CSV table of C-alpha atoms and ligand atoms in Angstrom, one decimal:
chain,number,residue,atom,x,y,z
R,18,MET,CA,0.0,0.0,0.0
R,19,THR,CA,1.3,3.4,-0.9
R,20,SER,CA,2.2,5.8,1.8
R,21,THR,CA,-0.4,8.6,1.8
R,22,HIS,CA,-0.7,11.9,3.5
R,23,GLN,CA,-4.3,12.8,4.0
R,24,ASP,CA,-6.6,10.3,2.3
R,25,ILE,CA,-7.1,6.7,3.6
R,26,PRO,CA,-6.3,4.1,1.0
R,27,ALA,CA,-9.3,2.0,0.1
R,28,ALA,CA,-7.1,-1.1,0.6
R,29,LEU,CA,-6.3,-0.1,4.1
R,30,ALA,CA,-10.0,0.4,4.9
R,31,GLN,CA,-10.7,-3.1,3.6
R,32,THR,CA,-7.8,-4.5,5.7
R,33,LEU,CA,-9.3,-2.9,8.7
R,34,ARG,CA,-12.8,-4.5,8.0
R,35,ASP,CA,-11.2,-7.9,7.5
R,36,ALA,CA,-8.9,-7.8,10.6
R,37,GLN,CA,-9.6,-10.3,13.3
R,38,ARG,CA,-6.8,-9.5,15.8
R,39,ILE,CA,-5.4,-5.9,16.0
R,40,VAL,CA,-2.6,-4.5,18.2
R,41,VAL,CA,-2.6,-0.7,18.7
R,42,PHE,CA,0.9,0.2,19.8
R,43,THR,CA,1.1,3.8,21.0
R,44,GLY,CA,3.7,6.3,22.2
R,45,ALA,CA,3.7,9.8,23.6
R,46,GLY,CA,2.5,11.3,20.3
R,47,VAL,CA,-1.0,9.8,20.8
R,48,SER,CA,-1.4,12.0,24.0
R,49,ALA,CA,0.2,15.1,22.4
R,50,GLU,CA,-3.2,16.5,21.2
R,51,SER,CA,-4.4,16.2,24.8
R,52,GLY,CA,-1.7,18.7,25.8
R,53,ILE,CA,0.7,16.2,27.3
R,54,ALA,CA,4.2,16.9,26.2
R,55,THR,CA,5.9,14.1,24.4
R,56,PHE,CA,8.9,12.5,26.1
R,57,ARG,CA,11.5,14.6,24.3
R,58,ASP,CA,9.7,17.9,24.7
R,59,ALA,CA,8.6,17.1,28.3
R,60,LEU,CA,11.6,19.0,29.3
R,61,THR,CA,10.6,22.6,29.4
R,62,GLY,CA,11.6,25.1,32.0
R,63,LEU,CA,14.1,23.7,34.5
R,64,TRP,CA,14.1,20.5,32.7
R,65,SER,CA,15.7,22.1,29.6
R,66,ARG,CA,19.0,21.8,31.5
R,67,PHE,CA,18.5,18.0,31.7
R,68,ASP,CA,18.2,15.2,29.3
R,69,ALA,CA,14.9,13.2,29.7
R,70,GLN,CA,16.8,10.0,29.3
R,71,ALA,CA,19.2,11.1,32.1
R,72,LEU,CA,16.2,12.0,34.4
R,73,ALA,CA,14.2,8.9,33.7
R,74,THR,CA,16.8,6.6,35.5
R,75,PRO,CA,17.2,5.0,38.9
R,76,GLU,CA,20.6,6.7,39.2
R,77,ALA,CA,19.0,10.2,38.8
R,78,PHE,CA,16.4,9.4,41.4
R,79,ARG,CA,19.1,8.3,43.9
R,80,ALA,CA,21.3,11.3,43.2
R,81,GLN,CA,18.5,14.0,42.9
R,82,PRO,CA,15.2,12.6,44.3
R,83,ASP,CA,13.6,16.1,44.6
R,84,ILE,CA,14.3,17.0,40.9
R,85,VAL,CA,13.1,13.6,39.6
R,86,TRP,CA,10.1,13.5,41.9
R,87,GLY,CA,9.2,17.1,41.0
R,88,TRP,CA,9.4,16.3,37.3
R,89,TYR,CA,7.1,13.3,37.6
R,90,GLU,CA,4.7,15.3,39.8
R,91,TRP,CA,4.7,18.0,37.1
R,92,ARG,CA,3.9,15.4,34.5
R,93,ARG,CA,1.3,13.8,36.7
R,94,ALA,CA,-0.4,17.2,37.1
R,95,GLN,CA,-0.4,17.5,33.3
R,96,ALA,CA,-2.0,14.1,33.0
R,97,LEU,CA,-4.7,14.8,35.6
R,98,ARG,CA,-5.6,18.0,33.8
R,99,ALA,CA,-5.6,16.3,30.3
R,100,ASN,CA,-8.5,14.7,28.6
R,101,PRO,CA,-8.5,11.8,26.1
R,102,ASN,CA,-8.4,13.2,22.5
R,103,ALA,CA,-10.2,12.0,19.4
R,104,ALA,CA,-7.3,9.5,18.8
R,105,HIS,CA,-7.9,7.7,22.2
R,106,HIS,CA,-11.7,7.7,21.5
R,107,ALA,CA,-11.2,6.3,17.9
R,108,ILE,CA,-8.9,3.5,19.3
R,109,ALA,CA,-11.5,2.7,21.9
R,110,ALA,CA,-14.3,2.6,19.2
R,111,LEU,CA,-12.2,0.4,16.9
R,112,ALA,CA,-12.2,-2.3,19.6
R,113,ARG,CA,-16.0,-2.5,19.1
R,114,HIS,CA,-15.6,-3.4,15.4
R,115,VAL,CA,-13.0,-6.2,15.7
R,116,PRO,CA,-13.1,-9.6,17.5
R,117,GLU,CA,-9.8,-8.9,19.4
R,118,LEU,CA,-7.9,-5.7,20.0
R,119,LEU,CA,-5.1,-5.0,22.5
R,120,VAL,CA,-3.7,-1.5,23.2
R,121,VAL,CA,0.0,-1.7,24.0
R,122,THR,CA,1.2,1.7,25.2
R,123,GLN,CA,4.6,3.1,26.2
R,124,ASN,CA,2.7,6.0,27.8
R,125,VAL,CA,2.5,6.5,31.5
R,126,ASP,CA,-0.8,8.4,31.4
R,127,ASP,CA,-4.2,6.8,31.7
R,128,LEU,CA,-5.9,8.4,28.7
R,129,HIS,CA,-6.5,5.2,26.9
R,130,GLU,CA,-8.4,3.8,29.9
R,131,ARG,CA,-10.3,7.0,30.3
R,132,ALA,CA,-11.4,6.9,26.7
R,133,GLY,CA,-12.9,3.5,27.3
R,134,SER,CA,-10.2,1.1,26.1
R,135,ALA,CA,-10.7,-2.1,28.1
R,136,ARG,CA,-7.5,-4.0,27.3
R,137,VAL,CA,-4.4,-1.8,27.8
R,138,ALA,CA,-0.9,-3.1,28.4
R,139,HIS,CA,1.5,-0.5,29.9
R,140,LEU,CA,5.0,-1.4,28.9
R,141,HIS,CA,6.6,1.5,30.8
R,142,GLY,CA,4.4,1.7,33.9
R,143,SER,CA,2.1,4.5,35.0
R,144,LEU,CA,2.3,7.9,36.7
R,145,HIS,CA,-0.7,6.8,38.8
R,146,ALA,CA,1.0,3.8,40.5
R,147,PRO,CA,3.8,5.2,42.7
R,148,ARG,CA,5.5,2.6,45.0
R,149,CYS,CA,8.1,2.5,47.7
R,150,SER,CA,11.6,2.5,46.2
R,151,ASP,CA,12.7,-0.1,48.8
R,152,CYS,CA,9.8,-2.4,49.9
R,153,ALA,CA,7.7,-1.7,46.8
R,154,ALA,CA,4.6,-1.1,48.9
R,155,PRO,CA,2.1,0.8,46.8
R,156,HIS,CA,1.7,4.5,47.7
R,157,THR,CA,-1.5,6.5,47.3
R,158,LEU,CA,-1.2,10.0,46.0
R,159,SER,CA,-3.9,12.6,46.2
R,160,SER,CA,-5.8,13.0,42.9
R,161,SER,CA,-4.6,16.6,42.8
R,162,VAL,CA,-0.9,17.3,43.0
R,163,THR,CA,-0.2,18.5,46.5
R,164,GLU,CA,2.5,21.1,46.1
R,165,GLU,CA,1.7,22.7,42.7
R,166,ALA,CA,4.4,21.0,40.7
R,167,GLY,CA,5.1,24.0,38.5
R,168,GLU,CA,7.7,23.5,35.8
R,169,GLY,CA,11.0,22.9,37.6
R,170,ARG,CA,9.7,22.7,41.2
R,171,ARG,CA,11.9,20.4,43.3
R,172,ILE,CA,9.6,18.3,45.4
R,173,ALA,CA,10.9,15.9,48.1
R,174,PRO,CA,9.4,12.4,47.4
R,175,PRO,CA,7.0,11.2,50.2
R,176,ALA,CA,8.2,8.6,52.6
R,177,CYS,CA,6.9,5.1,52.4
R,178,ALA,CA,4.2,4.5,55.1
R,179,VAL,CA,5.5,1.0,55.7
R,180,CYS,CA,9.3,1.4,55.8
R,181,GLY,CA,10.1,5.1,55.5
R,182,ALA,CA,12.1,4.8,52.3
R,183,PRO,CA,11.4,7.4,49.5
R,184,VAL,CA,8.4,6.7,47.3
R,185,ARG,CA,9.3,6.5,43.5
R,186,PRO,CA,7.2,6.9,40.4
R,187,GLY,CA,5.6,3.7,39.1
R,188,VAL,CA,7.3,4.0,35.7
R,189,VAL,CA,9.9,1.9,34.1
R,190,TRP,CA,13.2,3.8,33.9
R,191,PHE,CA,16.0,3.3,31.4
R,192,GLY,CA,18.0,0.3,32.5
R,193,GLU,CA,15.0,-1.3,34.2
R,194,SER,CA,13.2,-4.3,32.9
R,195,LEU,CA,9.7,-4.0,31.6
R,196,PRO,CA,6.8,-5.6,33.6
R,197,ALA,CA,7.1,-9.3,32.6
R,198,ASP,CA,3.3,-9.8,32.1
R,199,ALA,CA,2.8,-6.7,30.0
R,200,TRP,CA,5.8,-7.5,27.8
R,201,SER,CA,5.0,-11.2,27.3
R,202,GLY,CA,1.4,-10.4,26.5
R,203,ALA,CA,2.4,-7.6,24.1
R,204,LEU,CA,4.9,-9.9,22.3
R,205,ARG,CA,2.3,-12.7,22.0
R,206,ALA,CA,-0.3,-10.3,20.6
R,207,ALA,CA,2.2,-8.8,18.1
R,208,GLU,CA,3.1,-12.3,16.8
R,209,GLN,CA,-0.5,-13.4,16.5
R,210,CYS,CA,-2.2,-10.2,15.1
R,211,ASP,CA,-3.1,-9.6,11.5
R,212,LEU,CA,-2.8,-5.8,11.8
R,213,LEU,CA,-0.6,-3.7,14.0
R,214,PHE,CA,-0.9,0.1,14.2
R,215,SER,CA,2.2,2.0,15.5
R,216,ILE,CA,0.8,5.4,16.6
R,217,GLY,CA,2.8,8.4,17.9
R,218,THR,CA,6.0,6.7,18.7
R,219,SER,CA,9.5,7.6,17.6
R,220,ALA,CA,10.2,3.8,17.5
R,221,LEU,CA,13.6,4.4,19.2
R,222,VAL,CA,13.1,2.8,22.7
R,223,TYR,CA,13.8,-0.9,23.1
R,224,PRO,CA,12.6,-3.5,23.6
R,225,ALA,CA,9.1,-1.8,23.0
R,226,ALA,CA,10.2,-0.8,19.4
R,227,GLU,CA,10.7,-4.5,18.6
R,228,LEU,CA,6.9,-5.0,18.6
R,229,PRO,CA,6.3,-3.8,15.0
R,230,GLN,CA,9.3,-5.9,13.9
R,231,ARG,CA,7.8,-9.0,15.5
R,232,ALA,CA,4.4,-8.3,13.8
R,233,LEU,CA,6.1,-7.8,10.4
R,234,ALA,CA,8.1,-11.1,10.9
R,235,ALA,CA,4.8,-12.9,11.6
R,236,GLY,CA,3.2,-11.6,8.4
R,237,ALA,CA,1.0,-8.9,9.9
R,238,THR,CA,0.2,-5.7,8.1
R,239,VAL,CA,1.9,-2.8,9.9
R,240,VAL,CA,0.5,0.8,9.6
R,241,GLN,CA,2.2,3.8,11.1
R,242,VAL,CA,0.5,7.1,12.1
R,243,ASN,CA,3.0,9.9,12.8
R,244,PRO,CA,3.4,13.4,11.4
R,245,ALA,CA,7.1,12.8,11.3
R,246,MET,CA,9.3,10.1,9.8
R,247,THR,CA,10.6,7.3,12.0
R,248,PRO,CA,12.9,4.3,11.5
R,249,LEU,CA,9.7,2.3,10.9
R,250,ASP,CA,8.7,4.3,7.8
R,251,ARG,CA,10.7,2.1,5.4
R,252,GLN,CA,9.2,-1.2,6.8
R,253,ALA,CA,5.6,-0.2,7.4
R,254,HIS,CA,3.1,-1.3,4.7
R,255,CYS,CA,1.4,2.2,5.1
R,256,ASN,CA,2.6,5.4,6.6
R,257,LEU,CA,-0.2,8.0,7.4
R,258,HIS,CA,1.8,11.2,8.0
R,259,GLY,CA,-0.6,13.2,10.1
R,260,GLY,CA,-1.7,13.8,13.7
R,261,ALA,CA,-3.4,10.8,15.4
R,262,ALA,CA,-6.4,12.8,16.5
R,263,ASP,CA,-7.1,13.7,12.8
R,264,VAL,CA,-6.1,10.4,11.2
R,265,MET,CA,-7.7,7.8,13.5
R,266,PRO,CA,-11.3,9.1,13.3
R,267,ARG,CA,-11.0,9.3,9.5
R,268,LEU,CA,-9.6,5.8,9.4
R,269,LEU,CA,-12.7,4.4,11.2
R,270,ALA,CA,-15.0,6.6,9.0
R,271,ALA,CA,-13.3,5.2,5.9
R,272,ALA,CA,-13.8,1.6,7.1
R,273,TRP,CA,-17.3,1.9,8.5
R,274,PRO,CA,-18.9,4.8,6.7
R,275,ALA,CA,-22.4,4.0,7.8
R,276,LEU,CA,-21.6,5.3,11.3
T,7,BV8,C1,15.8,-2.3,29.2
T,7,BV8,C2,8.8,5.7,31.2
T,7,BV8,C3,17.3,-3.9,30.0
T,7,BV8,C4,9.5,6.7,31.9
T,7,BV8,C5,10.2,5.2,29.2
T,7,BV8,C6,21.2,0.8,22.7
T,7,BV8,C7,20.4,0.1,21.8
T,7,BV8,C8,19.2,-0.4,22.1
T,7,BV8,C9,18.7,-0.3,23.3
T,7,BV8,C10,19.4,0.4,24.3
T,7,BV8,C11,20.7,0.9,24.0
T,7,BV8,N1,21.1,1.5,25.1
T,7,BV8,C12,20.2,1.3,26.1
T,7,BV8,C13,19.2,0.6,25.6
T,7,BV8,C14,18.0,0.2,26.3
T,7,BV8,C15,17.1,1.3,26.6
T,7,BV8,C16,16.8,2.1,25.3
T,7,BV8,O1,16.0,1.6,24.5
T,7,BV8,N2,17.4,3.2,25.1
T,7,BV8,C17,17.1,4.0,23.8
T,7,BV8,C18,17.1,5.4,24.1
T,7,BV8,C19,18.2,3.6,22.8
T,7,BV8,N3,15.9,0.7,27.0
T,7,BV8,C20,15.7,0.5,28.3
T,7,BV8,O2,16.5,0.8,29.2
T,7,BV8,C21,14.5,-0.4,28.7
T,7,BV8,N4,14.9,-1.4,29.6
T,7,BV8,O3,16.3,-2.3,28.1
T,7,BV8,O4,16.1,-3.1,30.2
T,7,BV8,C22,17.3,-4.9,31.0
T,7,BV8,C23,17.1,-6.2,30.5
T,7,BV8,C24,17.1,-7.2,31.5
T,7,BV8,C25,17.3,-6.9,32.8
T,7,BV8,C26,17.4,-5.6,33.2
T,7,BV8,C27,17.4,-4.6,32.3
T,7,BV8,C28,13.5,0.5,29.4
T,7,BV8,C29,12.9,1.6,28.5
T,7,BV8,C30,11.8,2.3,29.2
T,7,BV8,C31,12.2,3.7,29.5
T,7,BV8,N5,11.0,4.5,30.0
T,7,BV8,N6,9.2,5.8,29.7
T,7,BV8,C32,9.0,8.1,31.6
T,7,BV8,O5,8.0,8.2,30.8
T,7,BV8,O6,9.5,9.1,32.2
T,7,BV8,S1,10.6,5.4,27.6
T,7,BV8,C33,10.1,7.0,27.1
T,7,BV8,O7,10.7,7.2,25.8
T,7,BV8,C34,8.6,7.1,26.8
T,7,BV8,O8,7.9,6.0,27.3
T,7,BV8,C35,8.5,7.1,25.3
T,7,BV8,O9,7.7,6.1,24.8
T,7,BV8,C36,9.8,6.8,24.8
T,7,BV8,C37,10.2,7.7,23.6
T,7,BV8,O10,10.0,9.1,24.0
T,7,BV8,P1,9.2,10.1,22.9
T,7,BV8,O11,10.0,10.1,21.7
T,7,BV8,O12,8.6,11.4,23.4
T,7,BV8,O13,7.9,9.5,22.8
T,7,BV8,P2,7.6,8.7,21.6
T,7,BV8,O14,8.7,7.7,21.4
T,7,BV8,O15,6.4,8.2,21.9
T,7,BV8,O16,7.8,9.9,20.4
T,7,BV8,C38,6.8,10.9,20.2
T,7,BV8,C39,6.4,10.6,18.8
T,7,BV8,O17,5.1,11.1,18.6
T,7,BV8,C40,7.3,11.3,17.8
T,7,BV8,O18,7.7,10.4,16.8
T,7,BV8,C41,6.4,12.4,17.2
T,7,BV8,O19,6.7,12.6,15.8
T,7,BV8,C42,5.1,11.8,17.3
T,7,BV8,N7,3.9,12.7,17.4
T,7,BV8,C43,4.0,14.0,17.9
T,7,BV8,N8,2.7,14.5,17.8
T,7,BV8,C44,1.9,13.6,17.3
T,7,BV8,C45,2.7,12.4,17.0
T,7,BV8,N9,2.2,11.3,16.5
T,7,BV8,C46,0.9,11.3,16.2
T,7,BV8,N10,0.0,12.3,16.4
T,7,BV8,C47,0.5,13.5,17.0
T,7,BV8,N11,-0.3,14.5,17.1
T,8,ZN,ZN1,8.7,0.8,51.9
């Protein structure tokens, strides 16, 4: 299928109607139109002096817990203020048209769930599941960020109620393993699907970025939705170069026009 800019190829609409098992693999770009900064531009203000990949590590948390905790509280405040966008809603609606659909997200927000997606695998954890950095006891945060985590606010992480150690964000940092269940489920789904969408991800972070490769190797159709080029462009069967909140609703309308 040729790569298109705005129109949805008829062949792709037909592939969508015929699909039995779909994997929707998403990255920060799917939440961009909800006002949540993508990973690389999540570093405004104070963060511009830091490299996201350097902050999203256990070493950074050990060395500068207030900066790292403040950064995640700022991002959690963004996520709490954000609403799912038309891409999240279209992905949730797509699941109602196909026998099996799994969302596999690298995102740490809960916008897929809030849009109604029932099956969501979080490969990189969640902003909403902090835990003790020592005994791993879950920690409950208020649903509004206590000290307004303005850009660049240093905030001391709370102490674990069980053992007193610092509480850490419930995300997967660079150098940390992915949650085994989420990863094995995502791999299995990618190897058994007949269609995989890669939406709003730079396809740079591993092992998550392996998923489209596994789907291709298993003979699935791979479709990418991203306004920019990524390393996946040359292997995807179809590249829809546009914003997810614009492309995804048009994809569903092209496949099921009666709606
Ligand atoms: C592991 C949670 C080992 C935290 C994240 C060299 C080669 C290969 C691999 C490595 C290597 N060196 C190190 C590694 C491993 C490393 C890695 O992959 N590094 C990369 C940088 C090379 N991986 C790891 O460390 C992983 N763990 O390997 O463990 C191990 C094994 C056994 C035992 C022990 C250990 C863990 C990786 C997880 C890191 N955590 N997130 C947090 O969020 O703070 S990853 C983080 O980066 C985000 O989750 C995000 O998904 C990812 C990429 O960031 P972004 O680029 O912002 O986001 P995204 O990729 O989604 O890109 C945005 C895209 O959206 C862009 O393309 C843009 O064009 C597009 N877009 C913008 N607007 C829109 C849009 N698209 C559609 N619509 C729009 N409107
Ligand atoms: Zn503890």
